[in-house]
Amino acid sequence: MSTCVFHLLLVLVACTGFASRAQAGPIASPPGFTIPGEQLWNFARIVEELSALVWDSTNNGFWMLGDGPGPTQLSWFSFADRRGERVPVAGSGVALNDWEALVADRARGWLWILDVGDNLGARPEVQLYGVDPGPFLRAELGVLPLRKTIHVVFESGPRDVEAAFVSDDQIFLVEKTFWGAARMVAIPLITEDGAQVVAQDVGLVSGARLITDADRSPNGTIFLLTYDGIFQCATCAASGPHRATPVGGGFSGQAEALVAVSDREFAVGLEDGRVFYQTGD
């Protein structure tokens, strides 16, 4: 993906003509979870090359990240009105090198956009952007304002990353490898805006290759998505070494996005925008 840097001023959007996007009454899982293996939705219209999904149970919708050949897209889909839209990120100094992962920070009510893709393994530093969806969901703004930027350096060298999850005020990044064990690091979220942080190595993850996404279930279990299926990593939120074990079968496409609704129920997004309901073994 080509590199571009953009500087945006926060633009207030009048609430006139906008109904609040936030929906009362959270639901535990996305609608349609009935038949394992069934296609639930196709988000190709609002996201190009689906790369990440985050289920917002409070507002009954999906946040998603696209990694297509054009500018990377952040999109929102509401189940209340069956409507999807692309949402700009607003903040000074936001760079777009290779946005690959999107995670929910429920302690702060934020999303973290992770500019961590590095196919050539050559980036000396990657960036994490904390954005606040609240003003957008309340129809106060038409953008997601940037709240914090963290610059990350890998002590053990650059690597390509597509998978991440949040646990105990840390973001964990899991390397995407074609062979061998994947390196995993942790980055503290309690840090100053704009700080440079050296990621802490927390062990190697073996048993799964080509890890494209990760999620933490409501029970705290860590699941990893690969092109070969879904894997559980019982110790991934602590120091390693770690062993991933398979819990779900392969897919008829390139699996890129994972939502662990429970320890047995998952939404799996393919690169072409289709999302399927999967269950664990």
mmCIF file of C-alpha atoms in Angstrom:
data_model
loop_
_atom_site.group_PDB
_atom_site.id
_atom_site.type_symbol
_atom_site.label_atom_id
_atom_site.label_comp_id
_atom_site.label_asym_id
_atom_site.label_seq_id
_atom_site.Cartn_x
_atom_site.Cartn_y
_atom_site.Cartn_z
ATOM 1 C CA MET A 1 0.000 0.000 0.000
ATOM 2 C CA SER A 2 1.321 3.442 -0.832
ATOM 3 C CA THR A 3 2.188 5.752 2.044
ATOM 4 C CA CYS A 4 0.314 8.985 2.551
ATOM 5 C CA VAL A 5 0.116 11.465 5.388
ATOM 6 C CA PHE A 6 -2.878 13.673 5.974
ATOM 7 C CA HIS A 7 -3.595 16.477 8.430
ATOM 8 C CA LEU A 8 -7.243 17.060 9.213
ATOM 9 C CA LEU A 9 -8.937 19.698 11.310
ATOM 10 C CA LEU A 10 -11.851 18.628 13.428
ATOM 11 C CA VAL A 11 -15.020 19.738 11.698
ATOM 12 C CA LEU A 12 -18.207 20.069 13.692
ATOM 13 C CA VAL A 13 -21.252 18.618 11.981
ATOM 14 C CA ALA A 14 -24.600 20.085 12.928
ATOM 15 C CA CYS A 15 -26.977 17.611 14.469
ATOM 16 C CA THR A 16 -29.855 18.956 12.381
ATOM 17 C CA GLY A 17 -30.987 16.216 10.040
ATOM 18 C CA PHE A 18 -29.122 13.495 11.917
ATOM 19 C CA ALA A 19 -30.724 10.983 14.232
ATOM 20 C CA SER A 20 -28.471 9.580 16.921
ATOM 21 C CA ARG A 21 -26.610 6.543 15.628
ATOM 22 C CA ALA A 22 -26.326 5.124 19.153
ATOM 23 C CA GLN A 23 -29.011 2.550 19.890
ATOM 24 C CA ALA A 24 -30.436 1.815 23.320
ATOM 25 C CA GLY A 25 -30.578 -1.739 24.584
ATOM 26 C CA PRO A 26 -27.393 -3.715 23.900
ATOM 27 C CA ILE A 27 -27.609 -7.173 22.376
ATOM 28 C CA ALA A 28 -25.091 -9.915 23.091
ATOM 29 C CA SER A 29 -24.422 -11.054 19.533
ATOM 30 C CA PRO A 30 -25.047 -9.872 15.981
ATOM 31 C CA PRO A 31 -28.400 -10.971 14.526
ATOM 32 C CA GLY A 32 -28.573 -14.034 12.322
ATOM 33 C CA PHE A 33 -26.463 -16.448 14.369
ATOM 34 C CA THR A 34 -28.419 -19.611 13.570
ATOM 35 C CA ILE A 35 -26.728 -21.960 11.072
ATOM 36 C CA PRO A 36 -22.952 -22.548 11.384
ATOM 37 C CA GLY A 37 -21.151 -21.875 8.120
ATOM 38 C CA GLU A 38 -23.940 -19.639 6.824
ATOM 39 C CA GLN A 39 -23.098 -16.305 5.214
ATOM 40 C CA LEU A 40 -24.589 -13.543 7.322
ATOM 41 C CA TRP A 41 -23.728 -10.324 5.505
ATOM 42 C CA ASN A 42 -21.698 -8.860 2.670
ATOM 43 C CA PHE A 43 -20.076 -5.514 3.442
ATOM 44 C CA ALA A 44 -18.308 -5.082 0.093
ATOM 45 C CA ARG A 45 -20.368 -1.967 -0.633
ATOM 46 C CA ILE A 46 -18.930 -0.003 2.294
ATOM 47 C CA VAL A 47 -15.463 -1.519 2.742
ATOM 48 C CA GLU A 48 -12.825 -2.579 0.230
ATOM 49 C CA GLU A 49 -10.739 -5.634 1.184
ATOM 50 C CA LEU A 50 -12.124 -6.252 4.665
ATOM 51 C CA SER A 51 -9.258 -6.447 7.162
ATOM 52 C CA ALA A 52 -10.822 -6.171 10.640
ATOM 53 C CA LEU A 53 -14.189 -6.284 12.419
ATOM 54 C CA VAL A 54 -15.213 -5.017 15.855
ATOM 55 C CA TRP A 55 -18.659 -5.847 17.260
ATOM 56 C CA ASP A 56 -20.181 -2.956 19.230
ATOM 57 C CA SER A 57 -22.820 -4.670 21.366
ATOM 58 C CA THR A 58 -23.871 -1.407 23.044
ATOM 59 C CA ASN A 59 -24.757 0.304 19.774
ATOM 60 C CA ASN A 60 -25.682 -2.845 17.842
ATOM 61 C CA GLY A 61 -23.316 -2.535 14.938
ATOM 62 C CA PHE A 62 -19.970 -3.368 13.382
ATOM 63 C CA TRP A 63 -16.897 -1.205 13.009
ATOM 64 C CA MET A 64 -14.736 -2.439 10.157
ATOM 65 C CA LEU A 65 -11.454 -1.624 8.497
ATOM 66 C CA GLY A 66 -10.734 -1.963 4.785
ATOM 67 C CA ASP A 67 -7.276 -2.428 3.330
ATOM 68 C CA GLY A 68 -7.932 -1.976 -0.390
ATOM 69 C CA PRO A 69 -5.715 -0.393 -3.037
ATOM 70 C CA GLY A 70 -7.256 3.032 -2.408
ATOM 71 C CA PRO A 71 -7.201 4.963 0.874
ATOM 72 C CA THR A 72 -7.794 2.693 3.856
ATOM 73 C CA GLN A 73 -11.381 2.922 5.058
ATOM 74 C CA LEU A 74 -12.999 2.856 8.471
ATOM 75 C CA SER A 75 -16.702 2.044 8.224
ATOM 76 C CA TRP A 76 -19.707 1.639 10.512
ATOM 77 C CA PHE A 77 -22.742 -0.590 9.964
ATOM 78 C CA SER A 78 -25.829 -0.263 12.167
ATOM 79 C CA PHE A 79 -28.250 -3.157 12.525
ATOM 80 C CA ALA A 80 -30.938 -0.799 13.795
ATOM 81 C CA ASP A 81 -31.438 0.874 10.421
ATOM 82 C CA ARG A 82 -29.493 -1.595 8.233
ATOM 83 C CA ARG A 83 -27.281 1.246 7.064
ATOM 84 C CA GLY A 84 -23.543 1.426 6.526
ATOM 85 C CA GLU A 85 -21.236 4.369 5.963
ATOM 86 C CA ARG A 86 -17.560 5.213 5.706
ATOM 87 C CA VAL A 87 -16.283 7.379 8.562
ATOM 88 C CA PRO A 88 -13.261 9.711 8.323
ATOM 89 C CA VAL A 89 -10.704 9.958 11.116
ATOM 90 C CA ALA A 90 -9.888 13.529 12.159
ATOM 91 C CA GLY A 91 -6.665 14.571 13.818
ATOM 92 C CA SER A 92 -3.389 16.314 13.147
ATOM 93 C CA GLY A 93 -0.514 14.088 12.094
ATOM 94 C CA VAL A 94 -2.466 10.898 11.388
ATOM 95 C CA ALA A 95 -0.401 8.837 8.942
ATOM 96 C CA LEU A 96 -1.634 6.090 6.673
ATOM 97 C CA ASN A 97 1.153 3.639 5.991
ATOM 98 C CA ASP A 98 -0.613 0.273 6.324
ATOM 99 C CA TRP A 99 -3.612 0.179 8.641
ATOM 100 C CA GLU A 100 -4.152 -3.523 9.323
ATOM 101 C CA ALA A 101 -5.900 -4.030 12.663
ATOM 102 C CA LEU A 102 -8.772 -2.533 14.633
ATOM 103 C CA VAL A 103 -9.473 -3.271 18.312
ATOM 104 C CA ALA A 104 -11.964 -2.074 20.916
ATOM 105 C CA ASP A 105 -10.709 -0.397 24.083
ATOM 106 C CA ARG A 106 -13.802 -0.810 26.235
ATOM 107 C CA ALA A 107 -12.210 0.782 29.318
ATOM 108 C CA ARG A 108 -12.053 4.119 27.474
ATOM 109 C CA GLY A 109 -14.851 3.579 24.970
ATOM 110 C CA TRP A 110 -12.344 4.011 22.130
ATOM 111 C CA LEU A 111 -11.242 2.167 19.055
ATOM 112 C CA TRP A 112 -7.567 1.706 18.255
ATOM 113 C CA ILE A 113 -6.560 1.818 14.597
ATOM 114 C CA LEU A 114 -3.259 -0.012 14.288
ATOM 115 C CA ASP A 115 -0.908 1.151 11.529
ATOM 116 C CA VAL A 116 1.244 -1.956 11.893
ATOM 117 C CA GLY A 117 1.347 -3.622 8.477
ATOM 118 C CA ASP A 118 4.882 -4.242 7.211
ATOM 119 C CA ASN A 119 5.043 -6.785 4.394
ATOM 120 C CA LEU A 120 8.753 -6.128 3.820
ATOM 121 C CA GLY A 121 9.681 -6.196 7.528
ATOM 122 C CA ALA A 122 11.427 -2.843 7.230
ATOM 123 C CA ARG A 123 9.521 -0.258 9.303
ATOM 124 C CA PRO A 124 11.585 1.054 12.245
ATOM 125 C CA GLU A 125 8.439 2.344 13.956
ATOM 126 C CA VAL A 126 4.680 1.709 13.803
ATOM 127 C CA GLN A 127 1.766 3.772 15.086
ATOM 128 C CA LEU A 128 -1.345 3.135 17.177
ATOM 129 C CA TYR A 129 -4.195 5.661 16.913
ATOM 130 C CA GLY A 130 -6.838 5.881 19.637
ATOM 131 C CA VAL A 131 -10.071 7.349 18.248
ATOM 132 C CA ASP A 132 -13.352 8.128 19.987
ATOM 133 C CA PRO A 133 -16.546 6.882 18.271
ATOM 134 C CA GLY A 134 -18.817 8.515 20.846
ATOM 135 C CA PRO A 135 -19.355 11.896 19.131
ATOM 136 C CA PHE A 136 -20.060 10.149 15.823
ATOM 137 C CA LEU A 137 -22.560 7.723 17.347
ATOM 138 C CA ARG A 138 -24.300 10.613 19.107
ATOM 139 C CA ALA A 139 -24.414 12.483 15.758
ATOM 140 C CA GLU A 140 -22.389 15.353 17.191
ATOM 141 C CA LEU A 141 -19.597 14.875 14.646
ATOM 142 C CA GLY A 142 -19.340 13.278 11.236
ATOM 143 C CA VAL A 143 -15.823 12.037 12.004
ATOM 144 C CA LEU A 144 -13.979 10.029 14.646
ATOM 145 C CA PRO A 145 -11.686 12.423 16.559
ATOM 146 C CA LEU A 146 -8.159 11.304 17.351
ATOM 147 C CA ARG A 147 -7.520 11.102 21.114
ATOM 148 C CA LYS A 148 -4.042 9.564 21.371
ATOM 149 C CA THR A 149 -1.117 8.433 19.238
ATOM 150 C CA ILE A 150 1.465 5.890 20.406
ATOM 151 C CA HIS A 151 4.660 5.329 18.414
ATOM 152 C CA VAL A 152 5.936 1.760 18.825
ATOM 153 C CA VAL A 153 9.434 0.385 18.345
ATOM 154 C CA PHE A 154 10.049 -3.385 18.294
ATOM 155 C CA GLU A 155 13.075 -4.270 20.410
ATOM 156 C CA SER A 156 13.600 -7.537 18.519
ATOM 157 C CA GLY A 157 13.238 -5.984 15.069
ATOM 158 C CA PRO A 158 10.511 -5.105 12.548
ATOM 159 C CA ARG A 159 7.775 -7.565 11.634
ATOM 160 C CA ASP A 160 4.476 -7.735 9.763
ATOM 161 C CA VAL A 161 1.415 -7.594 12.047
ATOM 162 C CA GLU A 162 -2.281 -7.983 11.273
ATOM 163 C CA ALA A 163 -3.612 -9.436 14.564
ATOM 164 C CA ALA A 164 -4.114 -7.643 17.872
ATOM 165 C CA PHE A 165 -6.241 -7.671 21.013
ATOM 166 C CA VAL A 166 -6.656 -5.590 24.188
ATOM 167 C CA SER A 167 -6.210 -6.996 27.696
ATOM 168 C CA ASP A 168 -5.428 -5.311 31.045
ATOM 169 C CA ASP A 169 -4.719 -1.865 29.580
ATOM 170 C CA GLN A 170 -2.313 -3.272 27.023
ATOM 171 C CA ILE A 171 -2.506 -3.883 23.292
ATOM 172 C CA PHE A 172 -0.977 -7.190 22.232
ATOM 173 C CA LEU A 173 0.375 -7.475 18.681
ATOM 174 C CA VAL A 174 0.851 -10.911 17.091
ATOM 175 C CA GLU A 175 3.202 -11.353 14.151
ATOM 176 C CA LYS A 176 2.022 -12.776 10.824
ATOM 177 C CA THR A 177 4.534 -15.454 9.787
ATOM 178 C CA PHE A 178 4.628 -17.934 6.926
ATOM 179 C CA TRP A 179 6.610 -20.447 9.001
ATOM 180 C CA GLY A 180 7.906 -20.845 12.548
ATOM 181 C CA ALA A 181 6.548 -19.350 15.739
ATOM 182 C CA ALA A 182 5.036 -15.856 15.774
ATOM 183 C CA ARG A 183 6.522 -13.148 17.972
ATOM 184 C CA MET A 184 4.091 -11.377 20.300
ATOM 185 C CA VAL A 185 4.552 -8.045 22.086
ATOM 186 C CA ALA A 186 2.584 -5.894 24.526
ATOM 187 C CA ILE A 187 2.238 -2.093 24.521
ATOM 188 C CA PRO A 188 0.877 -0.193 27.563
ATOM 189 C CA LEU A 189 -2.074 2.079 26.831
ATOM 190 C CA ILE A 190 -1.487 4.260 29.886
ATOM 191 C CA THR A 191 1.096 6.534 28.326
ATOM 192 C CA GLU A 192 1.346 10.111 27.146
ATOM 193 C CA ASP A 193 -0.060 11.161 23.805
ATOM 194 C CA GLY A 194 2.687 11.077 21.201
ATOM 195 C CA ALA A 195 5.024 8.964 23.309
ATOM 196 C CA GLN A 196 7.440 6.480 21.776
ATOM 197 C CA VAL A 197 7.182 3.093 23.466
ATOM 198 C CA VAL A 198 9.430 0.047 23.167
ATOM 199 C CA ALA A 199 7.134 -2.968 22.807
ATOM 200 C CA GLN A 200 7.673 -5.648 25.438
ATOM 201 C CA ASP A 201 8.323 -9.144 24.113
ATOM 202 C CA VAL A 202 5.878 -11.559 25.763
ATOM 203 C CA GLY A 203 6.812 -14.821 24.069
ATOM 204 C CA LEU A 204 6.410 -16.826 20.909
ATOM 205 C CA VAL A 205 3.128 -18.283 19.648
ATOM 206 C CA SER A 206 3.491 -21.720 18.055
ATOM 207 C CA GLY A 207 0.901 -23.989 16.450
ATOM 208 C CA ALA A 208 -0.602 -21.407 14.075
ATOM 209 C CA ARG A 209 0.808 -19.630 11.030
ATOM 210 C CA LEU A 210 -0.381 -16.711 8.909
ATOM 211 C CA ILE A 211 -2.299 -15.121 11.799
ATOM 212 C CA THR A 212 -4.532 -12.429 10.297
ATOM 213 C CA ASP A 213 -6.657 -11.303 13.259
ATOM 214 C CA ALA A 214 -7.336 -11.920 16.936
ATOM 215 C CA ASP A 215 -10.077 -11.243 19.465
ATOM 216 C CA ARG A 216 -10.742 -11.609 23.172
ATOM 217 C CA SER A 217 -14.082 -13.206 23.997
ATOM 218 C CA PRO A 218 -16.352 -11.822 26.757
ATOM 219 C CA ASN A 219 -14.939 -14.603 28.980
ATOM 220 C CA GLY A 220 -11.392 -13.354 28.360
ATOM 221 C CA THR A 221 -10.311 -16.198 26.058
ATOM 222 C CA ILE A 222 -7.956 -15.211 23.239
ATOM 223 C CA PHE A 223 -8.709 -16.521 19.748
ATOM 224 C CA LEU A 224 -6.529 -16.218 16.652
ATOM 225 C CA LEU A 225 -7.689 -16.239 13.044
ATOM 226 C CA THR A 226 -5.576 -17.815 10.307
ATOM 227 C CA TYR A 227 -6.099 -18.907 6.715
ATOM 228 C CA ASP A 228 -6.332 -22.445 8.135
ATOM 229 C CA GLY A 229 -9.056 -21.741 10.704
ATOM 230 C CA ILE A 230 -9.661 -20.393 14.217
ATOM 231 C CA PHE A 231 -7.236 -21.175 17.045
ATOM 232 C CA GLN A 232 -7.440 -20.701 20.800
ATOM 233 C CA CYS A 233 -4.460 -19.368 22.744
ATOM 234 C CA ALA A 234 -5.107 -19.962 26.434
ATOM 235 C CA THR A 235 -2.011 -18.093 27.665
ATOM 236 C CA CYS A 236 -1.701 -15.296 25.104
ATOM 237 C CA ALA A 237 -2.636 -12.536 27.580
ATOM 238 C CA ALA A 238 0.420 -13.393 29.712
ATOM 239 C CA SER A 239 4.110 -14.083 29.190
ATOM 240 C CA GLY A 240 4.945 -17.062 26.972
ATOM 241 C CA PRO A 241 5.837 -19.324 25.382
ATOM 242 C CA HIS A 242 2.353 -19.913 23.974
ATOM 243 C CA ARG A 243 0.705 -22.760 22.092
ATOM 244 C CA ALA A 244 -2.309 -22.210 19.821
ATOM 245 C CA THR A 245 -4.789 -25.060 19.370
ATOM 246 C CA PRO A 246 -7.382 -25.348 16.557
ATOM 247 C CA VAL A 247 -11.069 -24.878 17.379
ATOM 248 C CA GLY A 248 -12.670 -24.247 13.985
ATOM 249 C CA GLY A 249 -12.272 -25.346 10.370
ATOM 250 C CA GLY A 250 -11.010 -23.586 7.272
ATOM 251 C CA PHE A 251 -12.874 -21.149 5.044
ATOM 252 C CA SER A 252 -13.776 -20.837 1.370
ATOM 253 C CA GLY A 253 -11.821 -17.613 1.012
ATOM 254 C CA GLN A 254 -9.116 -15.483 2.584
ATOM 255 C CA ALA A 255 -10.124 -15.056 6.241
ATOM 256 C CA GLU A 256 -9.067 -11.652 7.573
ATOM 257 C CA ALA A 257 -11.414 -10.556 10.372
ATOM 258 C CA LEU A 258 -12.579 -12.254 13.585
ATOM 259 C CA VAL A 259 -15.177 -11.476 16.252
ATOM 260 C CA ALA A 260 -15.347 -13.882 19.215
ATOM 261 C CA VAL A 261 -18.923 -13.394 20.391
ATOM 262 C CA SER A 262 -18.415 -16.202 22.903
ATOM 263 C CA ASP A 263 -15.975 -19.062 23.420
ATOM 264 C CA ARG A 264 -17.901 -21.066 20.801
ATOM 265 C CA GLU A 265 -19.473 -18.547 18.438
ATOM 266 C CA PHE A 266 -17.604 -16.396 15.931
ATOM 267 C CA ALA A 267 -18.142 -14.012 13.065
ATOM 268 C CA VAL A 268 -15.445 -14.483 10.403
ATOM 269 C CA GLY A 269 -14.928 -11.896 7.694
ATOM 270 C CA LEU A 270 -13.331 -12.696 4.353
ATOM 271 C CA GLU A 271 -11.294 -10.253 2.322
ATOM 272 C CA ASP A 272 -14.115 -9.863 -0.226
ATOM 273 C CA GLY A 273 -16.458 -8.465 2.456
ATOM 274 C CA ARG A 274 -18.528 -11.557 3.185
ATOM 275 C CA VAL A 275 -19.062 -12.430 6.863
ATOM 276 C CA PHE A 276 -19.923 -15.929 8.077
ATOM 277 C CA TYR A 277 -21.184 -17.473 11.301
ATOM 278 C CA GLN A 278 -18.795 -20.106 12.642
ATOM 279 C CA THR A 279 -18.809 -22.296 15.721
ATOM 280 C CA GLY A 280 -15.941 -23.892 17.603
ATOM 281 C CA ASP A 281 -15.397 -27.610 17.967
#
